Coordinates of C-alpha atoms in Angstrom, one line a residue:
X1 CA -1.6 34.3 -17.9
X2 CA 1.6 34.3 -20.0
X3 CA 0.5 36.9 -22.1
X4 CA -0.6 38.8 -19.3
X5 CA 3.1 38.5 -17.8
X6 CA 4.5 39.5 -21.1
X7 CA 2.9 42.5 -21.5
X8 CA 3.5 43.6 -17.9
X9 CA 7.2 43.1 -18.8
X10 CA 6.9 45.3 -21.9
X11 CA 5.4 47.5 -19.7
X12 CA 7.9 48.1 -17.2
X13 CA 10.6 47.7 -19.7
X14 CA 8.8 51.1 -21.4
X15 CA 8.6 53.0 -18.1
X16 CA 12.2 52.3 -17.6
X17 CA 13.3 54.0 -21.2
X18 CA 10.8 56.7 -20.8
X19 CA 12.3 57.3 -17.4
X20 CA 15.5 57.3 -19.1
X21 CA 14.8 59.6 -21.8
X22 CA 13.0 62.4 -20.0
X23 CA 16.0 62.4 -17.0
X24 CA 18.0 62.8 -20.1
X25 CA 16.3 65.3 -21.8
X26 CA 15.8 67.1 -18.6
X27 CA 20.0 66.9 -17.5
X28 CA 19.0 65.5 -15.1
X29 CA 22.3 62.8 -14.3
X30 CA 25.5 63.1 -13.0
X31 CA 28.5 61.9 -14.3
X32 CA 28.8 61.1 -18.2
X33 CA 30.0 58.7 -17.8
X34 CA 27.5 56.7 -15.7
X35 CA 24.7 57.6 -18.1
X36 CA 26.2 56.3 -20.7
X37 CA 27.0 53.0 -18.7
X38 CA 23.6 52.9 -17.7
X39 CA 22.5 53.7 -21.5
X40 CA 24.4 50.7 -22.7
X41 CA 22.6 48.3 -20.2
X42 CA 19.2 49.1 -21.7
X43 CA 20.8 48.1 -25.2
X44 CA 21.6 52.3 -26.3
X45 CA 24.9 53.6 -28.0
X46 CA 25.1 57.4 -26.2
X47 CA 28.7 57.8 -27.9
X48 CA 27.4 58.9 -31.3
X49 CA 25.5 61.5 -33.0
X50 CA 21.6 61.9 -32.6
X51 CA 19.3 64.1 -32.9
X52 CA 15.7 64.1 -31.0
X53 CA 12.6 64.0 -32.8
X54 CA 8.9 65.5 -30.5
X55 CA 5.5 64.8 -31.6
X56 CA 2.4 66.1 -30.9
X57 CA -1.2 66.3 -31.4
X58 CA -2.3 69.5 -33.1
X59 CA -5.6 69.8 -30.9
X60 CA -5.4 68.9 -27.2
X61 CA -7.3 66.3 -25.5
X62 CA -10.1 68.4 -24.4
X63 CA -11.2 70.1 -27.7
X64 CA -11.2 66.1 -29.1
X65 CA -12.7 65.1 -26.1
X66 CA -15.5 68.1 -26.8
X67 CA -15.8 67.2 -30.4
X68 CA -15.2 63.7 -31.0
X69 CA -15.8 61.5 -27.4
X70 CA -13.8 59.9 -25.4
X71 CA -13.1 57.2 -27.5
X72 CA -11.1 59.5 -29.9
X73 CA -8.7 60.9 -26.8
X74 CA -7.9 56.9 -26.2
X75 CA -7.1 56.2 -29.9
X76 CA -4.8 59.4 -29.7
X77 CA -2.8 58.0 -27.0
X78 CA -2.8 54.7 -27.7
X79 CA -1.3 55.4 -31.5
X80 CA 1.6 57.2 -29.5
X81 CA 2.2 54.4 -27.3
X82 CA 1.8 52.1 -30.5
X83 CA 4.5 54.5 -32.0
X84 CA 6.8 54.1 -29.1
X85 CA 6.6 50.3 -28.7
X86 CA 7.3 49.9 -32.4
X87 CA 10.1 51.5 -32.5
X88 CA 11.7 49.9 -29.2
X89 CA 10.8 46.4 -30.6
X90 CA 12.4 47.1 -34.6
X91 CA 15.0 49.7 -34.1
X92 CA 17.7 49.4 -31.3
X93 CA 19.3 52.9 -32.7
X94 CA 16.5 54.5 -31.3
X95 CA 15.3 55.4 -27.8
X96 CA 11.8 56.7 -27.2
X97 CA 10.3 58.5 -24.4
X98 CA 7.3 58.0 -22.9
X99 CA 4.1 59.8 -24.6
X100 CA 3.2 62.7 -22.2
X101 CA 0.5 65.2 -22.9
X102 CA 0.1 64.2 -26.4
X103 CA 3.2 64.3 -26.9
X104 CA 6.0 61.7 -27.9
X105 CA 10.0 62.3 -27.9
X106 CA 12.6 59.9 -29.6
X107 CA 16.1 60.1 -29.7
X108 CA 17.6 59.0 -32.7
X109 CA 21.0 57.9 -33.5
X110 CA 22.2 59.8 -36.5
X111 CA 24.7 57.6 -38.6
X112 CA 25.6 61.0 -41.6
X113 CA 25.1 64.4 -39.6
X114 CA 25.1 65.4 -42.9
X115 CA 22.0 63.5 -44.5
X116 CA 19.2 65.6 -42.5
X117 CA 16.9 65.0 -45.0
X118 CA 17.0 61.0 -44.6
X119 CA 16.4 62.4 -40.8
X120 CA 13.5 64.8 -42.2
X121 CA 12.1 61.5 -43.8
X122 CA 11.6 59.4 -41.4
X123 CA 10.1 62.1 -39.0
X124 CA 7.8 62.7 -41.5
X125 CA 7.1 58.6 -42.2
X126 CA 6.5 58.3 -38.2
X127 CA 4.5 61.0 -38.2
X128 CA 2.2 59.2 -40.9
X129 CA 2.0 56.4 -39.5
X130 CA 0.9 57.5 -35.9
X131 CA -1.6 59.9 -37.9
X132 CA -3.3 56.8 -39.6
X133 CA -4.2 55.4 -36.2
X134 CA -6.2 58.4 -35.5
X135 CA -7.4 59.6 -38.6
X136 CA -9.7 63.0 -36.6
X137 CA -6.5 64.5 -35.5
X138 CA -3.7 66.0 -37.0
X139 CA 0.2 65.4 -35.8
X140 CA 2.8 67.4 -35.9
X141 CA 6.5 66.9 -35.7
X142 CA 9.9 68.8 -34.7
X143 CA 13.7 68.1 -35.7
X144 CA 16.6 68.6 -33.7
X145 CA 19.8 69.9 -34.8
X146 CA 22.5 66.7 -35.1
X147 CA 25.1 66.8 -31.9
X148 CA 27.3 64.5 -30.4
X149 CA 27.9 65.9 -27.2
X150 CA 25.6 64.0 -24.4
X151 CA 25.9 67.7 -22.7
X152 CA 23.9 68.9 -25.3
X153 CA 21.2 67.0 -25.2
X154 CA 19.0 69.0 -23.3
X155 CA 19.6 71.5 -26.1
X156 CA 18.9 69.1 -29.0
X157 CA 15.2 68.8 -26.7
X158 CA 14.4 72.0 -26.6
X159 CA 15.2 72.5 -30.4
X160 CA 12.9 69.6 -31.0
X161 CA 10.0 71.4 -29.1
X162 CA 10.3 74.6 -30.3
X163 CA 10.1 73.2 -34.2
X164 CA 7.1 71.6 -32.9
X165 CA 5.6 74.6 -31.5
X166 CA 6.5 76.7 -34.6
X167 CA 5.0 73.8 -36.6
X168 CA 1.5 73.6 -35.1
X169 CA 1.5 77.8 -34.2
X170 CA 2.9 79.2 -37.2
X171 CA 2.6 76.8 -39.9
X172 CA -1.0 75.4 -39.8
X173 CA 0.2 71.9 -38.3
X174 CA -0.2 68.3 -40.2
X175 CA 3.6 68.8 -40.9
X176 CA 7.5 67.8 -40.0
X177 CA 9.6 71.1 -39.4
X178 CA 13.4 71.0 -38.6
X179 CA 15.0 73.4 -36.7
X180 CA 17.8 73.6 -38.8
X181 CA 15.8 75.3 -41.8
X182 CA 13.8 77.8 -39.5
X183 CA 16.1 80.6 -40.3
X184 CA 14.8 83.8 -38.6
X185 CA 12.2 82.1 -36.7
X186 CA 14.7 80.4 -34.4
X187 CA 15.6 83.8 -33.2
X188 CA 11.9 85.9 -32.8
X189 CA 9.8 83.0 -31.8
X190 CA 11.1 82.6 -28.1
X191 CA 10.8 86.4 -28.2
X192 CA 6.8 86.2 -29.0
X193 CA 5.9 87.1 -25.8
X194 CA 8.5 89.9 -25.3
X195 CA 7.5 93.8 -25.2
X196 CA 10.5 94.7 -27.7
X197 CA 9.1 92.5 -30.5
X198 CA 5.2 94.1 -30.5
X199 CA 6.9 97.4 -30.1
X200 CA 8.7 96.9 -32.9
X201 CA 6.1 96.0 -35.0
X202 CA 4.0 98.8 -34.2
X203 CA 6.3 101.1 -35.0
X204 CA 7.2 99.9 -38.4
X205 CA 3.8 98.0 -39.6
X206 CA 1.3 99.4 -37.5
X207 CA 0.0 102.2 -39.2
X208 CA 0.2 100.3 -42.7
X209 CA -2.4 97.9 -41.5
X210 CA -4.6 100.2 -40.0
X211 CA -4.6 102.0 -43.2
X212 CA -5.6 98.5 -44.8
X213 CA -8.0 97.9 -42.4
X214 CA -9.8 101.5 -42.8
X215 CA -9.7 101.8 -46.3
X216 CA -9.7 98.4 -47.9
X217 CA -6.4 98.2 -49.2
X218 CA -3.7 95.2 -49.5
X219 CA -0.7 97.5 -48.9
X220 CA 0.3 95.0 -46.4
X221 CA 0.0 91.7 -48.7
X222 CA 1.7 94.3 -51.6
X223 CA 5.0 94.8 -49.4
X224 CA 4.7 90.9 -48.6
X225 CA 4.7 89.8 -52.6
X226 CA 7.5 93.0 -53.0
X227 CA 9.7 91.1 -50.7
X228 CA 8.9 87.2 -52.0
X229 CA 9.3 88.2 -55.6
X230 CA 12.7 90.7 -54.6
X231 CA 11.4 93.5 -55.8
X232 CA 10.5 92.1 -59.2
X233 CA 7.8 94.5 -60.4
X234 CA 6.9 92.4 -63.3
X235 CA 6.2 89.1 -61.1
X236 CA 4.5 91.0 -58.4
X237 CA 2.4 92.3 -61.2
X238 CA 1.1 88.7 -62.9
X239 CA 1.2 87.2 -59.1
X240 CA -1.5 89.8 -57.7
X241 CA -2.9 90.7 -61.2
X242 CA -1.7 93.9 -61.4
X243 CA -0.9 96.7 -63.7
X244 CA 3.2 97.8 -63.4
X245 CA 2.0 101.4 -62.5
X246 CA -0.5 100.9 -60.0
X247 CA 1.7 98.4 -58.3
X248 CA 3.9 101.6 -58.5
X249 CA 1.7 103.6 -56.9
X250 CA 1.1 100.9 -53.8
X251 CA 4.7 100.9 -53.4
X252 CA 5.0 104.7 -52.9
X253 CA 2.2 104.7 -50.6
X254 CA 3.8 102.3 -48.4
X255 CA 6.7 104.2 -48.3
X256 CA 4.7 107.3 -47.2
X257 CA 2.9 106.0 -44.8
X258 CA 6.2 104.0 -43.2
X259 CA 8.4 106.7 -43.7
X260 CA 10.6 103.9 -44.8
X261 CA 12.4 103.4 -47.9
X262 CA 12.3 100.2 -49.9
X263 CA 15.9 101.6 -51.5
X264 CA 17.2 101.5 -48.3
X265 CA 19.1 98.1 -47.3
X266 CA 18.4 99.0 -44.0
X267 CA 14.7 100.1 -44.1
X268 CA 13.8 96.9 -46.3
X269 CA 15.6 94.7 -43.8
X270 CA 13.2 96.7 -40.9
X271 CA 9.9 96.0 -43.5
X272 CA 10.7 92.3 -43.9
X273 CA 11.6 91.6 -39.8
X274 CA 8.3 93.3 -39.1
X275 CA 6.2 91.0 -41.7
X276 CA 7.6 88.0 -39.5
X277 CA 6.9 89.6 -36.2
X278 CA 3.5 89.9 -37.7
X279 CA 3.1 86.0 -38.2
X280 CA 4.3 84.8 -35.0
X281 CA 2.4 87.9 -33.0

């Protein structure tokens, strides 16, 4: 009976951070200074700098339901729930939300804004952990930017979820990804479902894959190695196995068939957006 009251108390006491959290994460409260007030009372510091970490399944419930039972969807939960109580009962610097469609969020008091990889490594060690519980699934995890602004904290969420996202869509999954060293993706990823950015592409890469497509040809995985070795003929040359002059002759053909000029600052800048595009499309 006393365990049974215990764990009823845990319970509540759970429900009552996760509440917390996602009124938080939604900007959902008033004054700041009531929230803070009200952080303090369930033992939180929400003066300081934090960033918010997300987790999240790589496969939803239903394709593990499909594939691996019922029995696999429980352990998937339960090892989020295990992640959240853990860190409630060992860390008081950090606050977790309540695990909602295989997902987890924690907000994490930062103590150096400036050490994001200490930040990057314990995302990364959480994420192991929770992954050893249920060994059929792969997790995935996003980083927040640091901020120290509770105004901004709705912000710092949606940073966290869209490193996830990018993670698990663009990346393969079974990996930590902080927002902070995205780079261009930050920009054309909320964009992926926008007109403009499949225009664009067609325009500039379209007819280079068709002509891959038709004929056979890696002009498309040529102008990718052109633009990760910058320009090096000599590398791109031992990386795809090359000779120097017919790696000359792909280059010239992508240029003809662009109308784009790989001398032109402008026109490589064009190229190298559109092989993005081409990932997150």
């Amino acid at each position: 009976i006393e365990m049974a009251k215990q764990r009823a108390i845990i319970e509540a006491e759970n429900r009552m951070r996760g509440d917390f959290v996602e009124e938080l994460l939604a900007g959902d409260f008033g004054s700041g200074e009531e929230v803070i007030q009200r952080g303090k009372l369930l033992g939180y510091e929400l003066t300081v700098p934090y960033a918010i970490l997300s987790f999240g399944w790589d496969k939803p419930a239903t394709e593990v339901l499909a594939q691996h039972g019922e029995a696999e969807v429980r352990r998937m939960h339960d090892a989020l729930d295990v992640l959240a109580g853990e860190l409630v009962a060992t860390n008081s610097q950090l606050v977790v939300g309540r695990a909602r469609n295989e997902r987890a969020t924690v907000l994490c008091r930062v103590d150096d804004p400036q050490d994001l990889e200490k930040l990057r490594r314990l995302a990364e060690q959480l994420r192991q952990q929770t992954v050893s519980r249920a060994s059929r699934v792969a997790l995935s995890a996003g980083v927040s930017s640091v901020r120290s602004a509770l105004k901004d904290i709705t912000v710092a969420g949606n940073e966290a979820e869209q490193s996830l996202d990018i993670a698990q869509r663009l990346f393969g999954g079974n990996r930590t990804v902080m927002f902070q060293g995205l780079g261009i993706y930050r920009l054309l990823f909320p964009l992926r479902n926008s007109n403009e950015l499949s225009e664009f592409y067609h325009e500039t890469l379209a007819k280079l894959s068709e002509y891959d497509h038709k004929r056979g040809t890696d002009l498309v995985a040529t102008l990718e190695a052109f633009f990760s070795h910058n320009g090096n003929l000599s590398k791109m040359a031992d990386t795809l196995y090359l000779h120097r002059n017919t790696l000359v002759y792909r280059i010239d053909r992508i240029q003809g068939i662009t109308g784009l000029s790989l001398d032109s600052a402008d026109d490589r800048l064009r190229l190298q957006l559109a092989l993005k595009i081409k990932e997150i499309l």
